[in-house]
PDB file of C-alpha atoms in Angstrom:
ATOM      1  CA  UNK A   1       0.000   0.000   0.000  1.00 77.00           C
ATOM      2  CA  UNK A   2       1.476   3.328  -1.065  1.00 95.00           C
ATOM      3  CA  UNK A   3       1.456   6.185   1.430  1.00 96.00           C
ATOM      4  CA  UNK A   4       0.071   9.351  -0.060  1.00 98.00           C
ATOM      5  CA  UNK A   5       2.380  12.356  -0.367  1.00 98.00           C
ATOM      6  CA  UNK A   6       1.774  16.096  -0.399  1.00 98.00           C
ATOM      7  CA  UNK A   7       4.891  18.049  -1.392  1.00 98.00           C
ATOM      8  CA  UNK A   8       5.121  21.834  -1.411  1.00 98.00           C
ATOM      9  CA  UNK A   9       7.430  23.504  -3.932  1.00 98.00           C
ATOM     10  CA  UNK A  10       7.995  27.092  -2.801  1.00 98.00           C
ATOM     11  CA  UNK A  11       9.945  27.908  -5.990  1.00 98.00           C
ATOM     12  CA  UNK A  12      11.738  31.304  -5.809  1.00 98.00           C
ATOM     13  CA  UNK A  13       9.624  32.647  -2.974  1.00 98.00           C
ATOM     14  CA  UNK A  14      10.163  33.399   0.729  1.00 98.00           C
ATOM     15  CA  UNK A  15      13.231  35.067   2.227  1.00 98.00           C
ATOM     16  CA  UNK A  16      15.073  33.294   5.031  1.00 98.00           C
ATOM     17  CA  UNK A  17      12.874  34.830   7.734  1.00 98.00           C
ATOM     18  CA  UNK A  18       9.692  34.296   5.716  1.00 98.00           C
ATOM     19  CA  UNK A  19      10.647  30.679   5.070  1.00 98.00           C
ATOM     20  CA  UNK A  20      11.207  30.013   8.763  1.00 98.00           C
ATOM     21  CA  UNK A  21       7.831  31.592   9.567  1.00 98.00           C
ATOM     22  CA  UNK A  22       6.012  29.566   6.898  1.00 98.00           C
ATOM     23  CA  UNK A  23       7.652  26.319   7.994  1.00 98.00           C
ATOM     24  CA  UNK A  24       6.740  27.040  11.614  1.00 98.00           C
ATOM     25  CA  UNK A  25       3.131  27.661  10.618  1.00 98.00           C
ATOM     26  CA  UNK A  26       2.954  24.351   8.761  1.00 98.00           C
ATOM     27  CA  UNK A  27       4.565  22.464  11.632  1.00 98.00           C
ATOM     28  CA  UNK A  28       2.245  24.034  14.202  1.00 98.00           C
ATOM     29  CA  UNK A  29      -0.868  23.189  12.204  1.00 98.00           C
ATOM     30  CA  UNK A  30       0.296  19.597  11.714  1.00 97.00           C
ATOM     31  CA  UNK A  31       1.372  19.092  15.314  1.00 96.00           C
ATOM     32  CA  UNK A  32      -1.215  16.355  15.795  1.00 94.00           C
ATOM     33  CA  UNK A  33       0.367  14.298  13.007  1.00 95.00           C
ATOM     34  CA  UNK A  34      -0.176  13.499   9.343  1.00 96.00           C
ATOM     35  CA  UNK A  35      -1.406   9.913   9.563  1.00 94.00           C
ATOM     36  CA  UNK A  36      -0.215   7.854   6.627  1.00 94.00           C
ATOM     37  CA  UNK A  37       0.486  10.933   4.483  1.00 98.00           C
ATOM     38  CA  UNK A  38       4.120  11.856   3.860  1.00 98.00           C
ATOM     39  CA  UNK A  39       4.527  15.637   3.877  1.00 98.00           C
ATOM     40  CA  UNK A  40       7.469  17.335   2.161  1.00 98.00           C
ATOM     41  CA  UNK A  41       8.359  21.003   1.804  1.00 98.00           C
ATOM     42  CA  UNK A  42      10.885  22.368  -0.696  1.00 98.00           C
ATOM     43  CA  UNK A  43      12.119  25.867   0.171  1.00 98.00           C
ATOM     44  CA  UNK A  44      14.665  27.845  -1.853  1.00 98.00           C
ATOM     45  CA  UNK A  45      18.292  26.862  -1.276  1.00 98.00           C
ATOM     46  CA  UNK A  46      19.059  29.759   1.088  1.00 98.00           C
ATOM     47  CA  UNK A  47      16.128  28.757   3.323  1.00 98.00           C
ATOM     48  CA  UNK A  48      17.048  25.082   3.700  1.00 98.00           C
ATOM     49  CA  UNK A  49      19.091  25.349   6.897  1.00 98.00           C
ATOM     50  CA  UNK A  50      16.592  27.578   8.680  1.00 98.00           C
ATOM     51  CA  UNK A  51      13.642  25.401   7.717  1.00 98.00           C
ATOM     52  CA  UNK A  52      15.606  22.287   8.684  1.00 98.00           C
ATOM     53  CA  UNK A  53      16.131  23.724  12.160  1.00 98.00           C
ATOM     54  CA  UNK A  54      12.404  24.420  12.509  1.00 98.00           C
ATOM     55  CA  UNK A  55      11.564  20.826  11.575  1.00 98.00           C
ATOM     56  CA  UNK A  56      14.218  19.399  13.892  1.00 98.00           C
ATOM     57  CA  UNK A  57      13.287  21.530  16.897  1.00 97.00           C
ATOM     58  CA  UNK A  58       9.644  20.562  16.513  1.00 97.00           C
ATOM     59  CA  UNK A  59      10.557  16.898  16.035  1.00 96.00           C
ATOM     60  CA  UNK A  60       8.249  17.114  13.029  1.00 97.00           C
ATOM     61  CA  UNK A  61       7.540  14.328  10.575  1.00 96.00           C
ATOM     62  CA  UNK A  62       7.517  16.902   7.766  1.00 98.00           C
ATOM     63  CA  UNK A  63      10.461  16.174   5.457  1.00 98.00           C
ATOM     64  CA  UNK A  64      12.794  18.665   3.802  1.00 98.00           C
ATOM     65  CA  UNK A  65      13.408  18.795   0.064  1.00 98.00           C
ATOM     66  CA  UNK A  66      15.690  20.827  -2.157  1.00 98.00           C
ATOM     67  CA  UNK A  67      14.478  22.181  -5.495  1.00 98.00           C
ATOM     68  CA  UNK A  68      17.517  21.213  -7.547  1.00 98.00           C
ATOM     69  CA  UNK A  69      20.937  19.555  -7.392  1.00 98.00           C
ATOM     70  CA  UNK A  70      24.053  18.999  -9.479  1.00 98.00           C
ATOM     71  CA  UNK A  71      25.362  15.514 -10.071  1.00 98.00           C
ATOM     72  CA  UNK A  72      29.055  16.065  -9.291  1.00 98.00           C
ATOM     73  CA  UNK A  73      30.433  15.525  -5.791  1.00 97.00           C
ATOM     74  CA  UNK A  74      32.431  18.770  -5.707  1.00 98.00           C
ATOM     75  CA  UNK A  75      34.551  20.968  -7.919  1.00 98.00           C
ATOM     76  CA  UNK A  76      34.583  24.112 -10.034  1.00 98.00           C
ATOM     77  CA  UNK A  77      30.827  24.323 -10.640  1.00 98.00           C
ATOM     78  CA  UNK A  78      29.989  27.849  -9.546  1.00 98.00           C
ATOM     79  CA  UNK A  79      26.470  28.261  -8.247  1.00 97.00           C
ATOM     80  CA  UNK A  80      25.713  24.543  -8.045  1.00 98.00           C
ATOM     81  CA  UNK A  81      24.949  22.335  -5.031  1.00 98.00           C
ATOM     82  CA  UNK A  82      25.988  18.713  -4.542  1.00 98.00           C
ATOM     83  CA  UNK A  83      23.946  15.900  -2.966  1.00 98.00           C
ATOM     84  CA  UNK A  84      26.321  15.793   0.019  1.00 98.00           C
ATOM     85  CA  UNK A  85      25.697  19.481   0.652  1.00 98.00           C
ATOM     86  CA  UNK A  86      21.942  18.852   0.684  1.00 98.00           C
ATOM     87  CA  UNK A  87      22.372  15.980   3.121  1.00 98.00           C
ATOM     88  CA  UNK A  88      24.429  18.207   5.418  1.00 98.00           C
ATOM     89  CA  UNK A  89      21.476  20.565   5.947  1.00 98.00           C
ATOM     90  CA  UNK A  90      18.934  17.799   6.443  1.00 98.00           C
ATOM     91  CA  UNK A  91      17.361  17.440   3.004  1.00 98.00           C
ATOM     92  CA  UNK A  92      16.060  13.936   2.348  1.00 98.00           C
ATOM     93  CA  UNK A  93      14.216  14.709  -0.915  1.00 99.00           C
ATOM     94  CA  UNK A  94      15.050  16.742  -4.001  1.00 99.00           C
ATOM     95  CA  UNK A  95      12.892  17.900  -6.905  1.00 98.00           C
ATOM     96  CA  UNK A  96      14.481  17.321 -10.311  1.00 98.00           C
ATOM     97  CA  UNK A  97      13.329  17.892 -13.858  1.00 97.00           C
ATOM     98  CA  UNK A  98      10.686  20.480 -13.033  1.00 97.00           C
ATOM     99  CA  UNK A  99       9.236  21.999 -16.191  1.00 94.00           C
ATOM    100  CA  UNK A 100      10.658  25.385 -15.203  1.00 95.00           C
ATOM    101  CA  UNK A 101      14.139  23.884 -15.015  1.00 97.00           C
ATOM    102  CA  UNK A 102      13.635  22.182 -18.358  1.00 96.00           C
ATOM    103  CA  UNK A 103      12.063  25.224 -20.025  1.00 94.00           C
ATOM    104  CA  UNK A 104      14.027  28.146 -18.612  1.00 96.00           C
ATOM    105  CA  UNK A 105      17.392  26.476 -18.075  1.00 97.00           C
ATOM    106  CA  UNK A 106      17.478  23.888 -20.838  1.00 97.00           C
ATOM    107  CA  UNK A 107      17.730  20.784 -18.669  1.00 98.00           C
ATOM    108  CA  UNK A 108      17.418  17.517 -20.568  1.00 98.00           C
ATOM    109  CA  UNK A 109      16.275  14.011 -19.700  1.00 98.00           C
ATOM    110  CA  UNK A 110      19.952  13.030 -19.594  1.00 98.00           C
ATOM    111  CA  UNK A 111      20.559  15.708 -16.961  1.00 98.00           C
ATOM    112  CA  UNK A 112      17.596  14.519 -14.894  1.00 98.00           C
ATOM    113  CA  UNK A 113      18.814  10.927 -15.122  1.00 98.00           C
ATOM    114  CA  UNK A 114      22.288  11.881 -13.888  1.00 98.00           C
ATOM    115  CA  UNK A 115      20.803  13.892 -11.035  1.00 98.00           C
ATOM    116  CA  UNK A 116      18.596  10.986  -9.972  1.00 98.00           C
ATOM    117  CA  UNK A 117      21.557   8.625  -9.845  1.00 98.00           C
ATOM    118  CA  UNK A 118      23.622  11.110  -7.827  1.00 98.00           C
ATOM    119  CA  UNK A 119      20.818  11.710  -5.346  1.00 98.00           C
ATOM    120  CA  UNK A 120      20.064   8.032  -4.862  1.00 98.00           C
ATOM    121  CA  UNK A 121      23.752   7.338  -4.221  1.00 98.00           C
ATOM    122  CA  UNK A 122      23.399   9.695  -1.236  1.00 98.00           C
ATOM    123  CA  UNK A 123      20.062   8.244  -0.093  1.00 98.00           C
ATOM    124  CA  UNK A 124      18.159  11.367  -1.130  1.00 98.00           C
ATOM    125  CA  UNK A 125      14.785  10.629  -2.710  1.00 98.00           C
ATOM    126  CA  UNK A 126      14.304  12.220  -6.147  1.00 98.00           C
ATOM    127  CA  UNK A 127      10.934  13.771  -6.928  1.00 98.00           C
ATOM    128  CA  UNK A 128      11.346  13.473 -10.676  1.00 98.00           C
ATOM    129  CA  UNK A 129       9.028  15.628 -12.771  1.00 98.00           C
ATOM    130  CA  UNK A 130       7.615  14.964 -16.208  1.00 98.00           C
ATOM    131  CA  UNK A 131       4.886  16.494 -18.313  1.00 97.00           C
ATOM    132  CA  UNK A 132       3.784  17.841 -21.669  1.00 96.00           C
ATOM    133  CA  UNK A 133       3.232  21.261 -23.201  1.00 93.00           C
ATOM    134  CA  UNK A 134      -0.137  22.470 -24.478  1.00 90.00           C
ATOM    135  CA  UNK A 135       1.105  21.931 -28.037  1.00 92.00           C
ATOM    136  CA  UNK A 136       1.852  18.270 -27.326  1.00 95.00           C
ATOM    137  CA  UNK A 137      -1.448  17.846 -25.490  1.00 92.00           C
ATOM    138  CA  UNK A 138      -3.419  19.339 -28.394  1.00 91.00           C
ATOM    139  CA  UNK A 139      -1.601  17.069 -30.832  1.00 95.00           C
ATOM    140  CA  UNK A 140      -2.856  14.053 -28.892  1.00 95.00           C
ATOM    141  CA  UNK A 141       0.657  12.680 -28.345  1.00 97.00           C
ATOM    142  CA  UNK A 142       0.907  13.585 -24.660  1.00 97.00           C
ATOM    143  CA  UNK A 143       0.832  10.041 -23.295  1.00 97.00           C
ATOM    144  CA  UNK A 144       3.657   8.821 -25.508  1.00 98.00           C
ATOM    145  CA  UNK A 145       5.611  12.013 -24.834  1.00 98.00           C
ATOM    146  CA  UNK A 146       5.494  11.473 -21.080  1.00 98.00           C
ATOM    147  CA  UNK A 147       6.198   7.748 -21.381  1.00 98.00           C
ATOM    148  CA  UNK A 148       9.333   8.576 -23.370  1.00 98.00           C
ATOM    149  CA  UNK A 149      10.399  11.008 -20.650  1.00 98.00           C
ATOM    150  CA  UNK A 150       9.969   8.315 -18.004  1.00 98.00           C
ATOM    151  CA  UNK A 151      12.043   5.837 -19.969  1.00 98.00           C
ATOM    152  CA  UNK A 152      14.860   8.354 -20.413  1.00 98.00           C
ATOM    153  CA  UNK A 153      14.742   9.693 -16.860  1.00 98.00           C
ATOM    154  CA  UNK A 154      14.903   6.211 -15.279  1.00 98.00           C
ATOM    155  CA  UNK A 155      17.484   4.717 -17.643  1.00 98.00           C
ATOM    156  CA  UNK A 156      19.939   2.601 -15.672  1.00 98.00           C
ATOM    157  CA  UNK A 157      18.373   3.331 -12.278  1.00 98.00           C
ATOM    158  CA  UNK A 158      18.429   0.519  -9.740  1.00 96.00           C
ATOM    159  CA  UNK A 159      15.413   0.707  -7.442  1.00 97.00           C
ATOM    160  CA  UNK A 160      15.025  -1.904  -4.727  1.00 97.00           C
ATOM    161  CA  UNK A 161      12.925   0.232  -2.379  1.00 97.00           C
ATOM    162  CA  UNK A 162      10.085   1.926  -4.296  1.00 98.00           C
ATOM    163  CA  UNK A 163       9.603   4.508  -1.545  1.00 97.00           C
ATOM    164  CA  UNK A 164      12.976   5.950  -2.535  1.00 98.00           C
ATOM    165  CA  UNK A 165      11.812   7.284  -5.910  1.00 98.00           C
ATOM    166  CA  UNK A 166       8.878   9.581  -6.617  1.00 98.00           C
ATOM    167  CA  UNK A 167       7.459  10.812  -9.922  1.00 98.00           C
ATOM    168  CA  UNK A 168       5.470  14.018 -10.339  1.00 98.00           C
ATOM    169  CA  UNK A 169       3.325  14.384 -13.440  1.00 97.00           C
ATOM    170  CA  UNK A 170       2.900  18.075 -14.138  1.00 94.00           C
ATOM    171  CA  UNK A 171       1.191  19.097 -17.373  1.00 94.00           C
ATOM    172  CA  UNK A 172       3.112  22.245 -18.256  1.00 91.00           C
ATOM    173  CA  UNK A 173       0.022  24.000 -19.557  1.00 87.00           C
ATOM    174  CA  UNK A 174      -1.551  23.754 -16.101  1.00 83.00           C
ATOM    175  CA  UNK A 175       1.311  25.243 -14.059  1.00 78.00           C
ATOM    176  CA  UNK A 176       0.697  28.761 -12.834  1.00 70.00           C
ATOM    177  CA  UNK A 177      -1.807  29.392 -15.624  1.00 73.00           C
ATOM    178  CA  UNK A 178      -5.033  28.878 -13.731  1.00 68.00           C
ATOM    179  CA  UNK A 179      -5.783  25.973 -16.072  1.00 73.00           C
ATOM    180  CA  UNK A 180      -6.074  22.595 -14.380  1.00 72.00           C
ATOM    181  CA  UNK A 181      -6.116  19.098 -15.797  1.00 87.00           C
ATOM    182  CA  UNK A 182      -9.158  17.090 -14.830  1.00 93.00           C
ATOM    183  CA  UNK A 183      -8.799  14.112 -12.538  1.00 95.00           C
ATOM    184  CA  UNK A 184      -9.436  11.873 -15.547  1.00 96.00           C
ATOM    185  CA  UNK A 185      -6.672  13.662 -17.486  1.00 95.00           C
ATOM    186  CA  UNK A 186      -4.286  12.999 -14.624  1.00 96.00           C
ATOM    187  CA  UNK A 187      -5.267   9.350 -14.322  1.00 97.00           C
ATOM    188  CA  UNK A 188      -4.814   8.779 -18.037  1.00 97.00           C
ATOM    189  CA  UNK A 189      -1.189   9.839 -17.905  1.00 98.00           C
ATOM    190  CA  UNK A 190      -0.387   8.554 -14.407  1.00 98.00           C
ATOM    191  CA  UNK A 191      -1.829   5.170 -15.379  1.00 98.00           C
ATOM    192  CA  UNK A 192       0.418   5.102 -18.430  1.00 98.00           C
ATOM    193  CA  UNK A 193       3.379   6.022 -16.242  1.00 98.00           C
ATOM    194  CA  UNK A 194       2.556   3.115 -13.915  1.00 98.00           C
ATOM    195  CA  UNK A 195       2.398   0.674 -16.832  1.00 98.00           C
ATOM    196  CA  UNK A 196       5.755   1.953 -18.077  1.00 98.00           C
ATOM    197  CA  UNK A 197       7.285   1.489 -14.634  1.00 98.00           C
ATOM    198  CA  UNK A 198       6.040  -2.117 -14.643  1.00 98.00           C
ATOM    199  CA  UNK A 199       7.847  -2.673 -17.928  1.00 98.00           C
ATOM    200  CA  UNK A 200      11.051  -1.160 -16.547  1.00 98.00           C
ATOM    201  CA  UNK A 201      11.174  -2.368 -12.943  1.00 98.00           C
ATOM    202  CA  UNK A 202       8.562  -5.112 -12.665  1.00 98.00           C
ATOM    203  CA  UNK A 203       5.155  -5.042 -11.027  1.00 97.00           C
ATOM    204  CA  UNK A 204       6.258  -5.226  -7.392  1.00 97.00           C
ATOM    205  CA  UNK A 205       8.534  -2.173  -7.565  1.00 98.00           C
ATOM    206  CA  UNK A 206       6.253  -0.236  -9.915  1.00 98.00           C
ATOM    207  CA  UNK A 207       3.275  -0.695  -7.629  1.00 98.00           C
ATOM    208  CA  UNK A 208       5.196   0.940  -4.777  1.00 98.00           C
ATOM    209  CA  UNK A 209       6.450   4.033  -6.615  1.00 98.00           C
ATOM    210  CA  UNK A 210       4.368   7.074  -5.865  1.00 98.00           C
ATOM    211  CA  UNK A 211       3.102   9.265  -8.678  1.00 98.00           C
ATOM    212  CA  UNK A 212       2.039  12.787  -7.764  1.00 98.00           C
ATOM    213  CA  UNK A 213      -0.038  15.265  -9.732  1.00 96.00           C
ATOM    214  CA  UNK A 214       1.287  18.805 -10.097  1.00 93.00           C
ATOM    215  CA  UNK A 215      -0.315  21.698 -11.926  1.00 86.00           C
ATOM    216  CA  UNK A 216      -2.462  24.299 -10.141  1.00 84.00           C
ATOM    217  CA  UNK A 217      -3.383  21.779  -7.463  1.00 89.00           C
ATOM    218  CA  UNK A 218      -5.199  23.432  -4.551  1.00 92.00           C
ATOM    219  CA  UNK A 219      -7.451  22.550  -1.619  1.00 94.00           C
ATOM    220  CA  UNK A 220     -10.570  22.813  -3.758  1.00 93.00           C
ATOM    221  CA  UNK A 221      -9.525  20.209  -6.336  1.00 93.00           C
ATOM    222  CA  UNK A 222      -6.952  17.912  -4.726  1.00 95.00           C
ATOM    223  CA  UNK A 223      -9.591  15.497  -3.429  1.00 95.00           C
ATOM    224  CA  UNK A 224     -10.722  14.638  -6.940  1.00 95.00           C
ATOM    225  CA  UNK A 225      -7.204  13.772  -8.015  1.00 96.00           C
ATOM    226  CA  UNK A 226      -6.625  11.617  -4.960  1.00 96.00           C
ATOM    227  CA  UNK A 227      -9.632   9.480  -5.827  1.00 96.00           C
ATOM    228  CA  UNK A 228      -7.813   8.162  -8.892  1.00 97.00           C
ATOM    229  CA  UNK A 229      -6.063   4.804  -8.699  1.00 97.00           C
ATOM    230  CA  UNK A 230      -2.649   5.945  -9.888  1.00 98.00           C
ATOM    231  CA  UNK A 231      -2.518   9.417  -8.322  1.00 98.00           C
ATOM    232  CA  UNK A 232      -0.807   9.156  -4.950  1.00 98.00           C
ATOM    233  CA  UNK A 233      -0.620  12.799  -3.969  1.00 98.00           C
ATOM    234  CA  UNK A 234       0.263  16.246  -5.198  1.00 98.00           C
ATOM    235  CA  UNK A 235       3.254  18.448  -5.922  1.00 97.00           C
ATOM    236  CA  UNK A 236       1.877  21.820  -4.877  1.00 96.00           C
ATOM    237  CA  UNK A 237       3.144  25.201  -6.070  1.00 94.00           C
ATOM    238  CA  UNK A 238       1.361  28.431  -5.190  1.00 94.00           C
ATOM    239  CA  UNK A 239      -0.981  26.812  -2.687  1.00 95.00           C
ATOM    240  CA  UNK A 240       2.024  25.722  -0.599  1.00 97.00           C
ATOM    241  CA  UNK A 241       2.973  29.338   0.185  1.00 98.00           C
ATOM    242  CA  UNK A 242       0.187  29.704   2.743  1.00 98.00           C
ATOM    243  CA  UNK A 243       0.316  27.350   5.709  1.00 98.00           C
ATOM    244  CA  UNK A 244      -3.458  27.091   5.900  1.00 98.00           C
ATOM    245  CA  UNK A 245      -4.016  26.078   2.275  1.00 97.00           C
ATOM    246  CA  UNK A 246      -1.112  23.624   2.269  1.00 98.00           C
ATOM    247  CA  UNK A 247      -2.233  21.977   5.498  1.00 98.00           C
ATOM    248  CA  UNK A 248      -5.787  21.761   4.130  1.00 97.00           C
ATOM    249  CA  UNK A 249      -4.428  19.675   1.248  1.00 97.00           C
ATOM    250  CA  UNK A 250      -2.551  17.426   3.645  1.00 98.00           C
ATOM    251  CA  UNK A 251      -5.728  16.895   5.666  1.00 96.00           C
ATOM    252  CA  UNK A 252      -7.676  16.151   2.494  1.00 96.00           C
ATOM    253  CA  UNK A 253      -5.132  13.434   1.693  1.00 97.00           C
ATOM    254  CA  UNK A 254      -5.529  12.009   5.201  1.00 94.00           C
ATOM    255  CA  UNK A 255      -9.251  11.393   4.718  1.00 81.00           C
TER     256      UNK A 255
END
């Protein structure tokens, strides 16, 4: 049985002090526990240490995620952050392959694959994103497009514990646009992802890998997505920047 997951991606929002305040608000509102829902928050890099201290001091079950990583251990890579550096500040998850990283910074499936391998070597769980543009969706080739991404992003990965790898399906046309995929849209693609994972890793591992939906997910619609067989949670953007709305989504997943 897969535990549900609600992950908040703060993107390039919240200063150090604001991040600490937001994390404290989330922790306080979840003080009674999260049941069988895994909760993850992904602040900007400069906020990681402060948020980590909030989570540690509260002895919270909320986990810390980074928003990006580089695959080398160390070296002359100005501006980059290694997996070991993330571990040192308490990060146990890391988002990779987000559509904004792919679109704005030219990251490729090969890059995402290398990042996943580097993270897993340090026991950091990748939250590996995939998804199609509106052009691909309108062409009717979105399922094959995402399946091809999954095959490239997982190439050569060795997964023995399915809880150590997470996929987030995020239709690009539904991120920050106000447009939202329907629950049936999400299931169509997430179901295809699950079938592809069976082909790659076998049924036992594939059945344990969580697939999240991302793309204008909010308290008002998350319940519909969670009703679908192959949607195990949500990767939340804007709605994760307010403690109340983020916690409401966690509580919806607990029901």
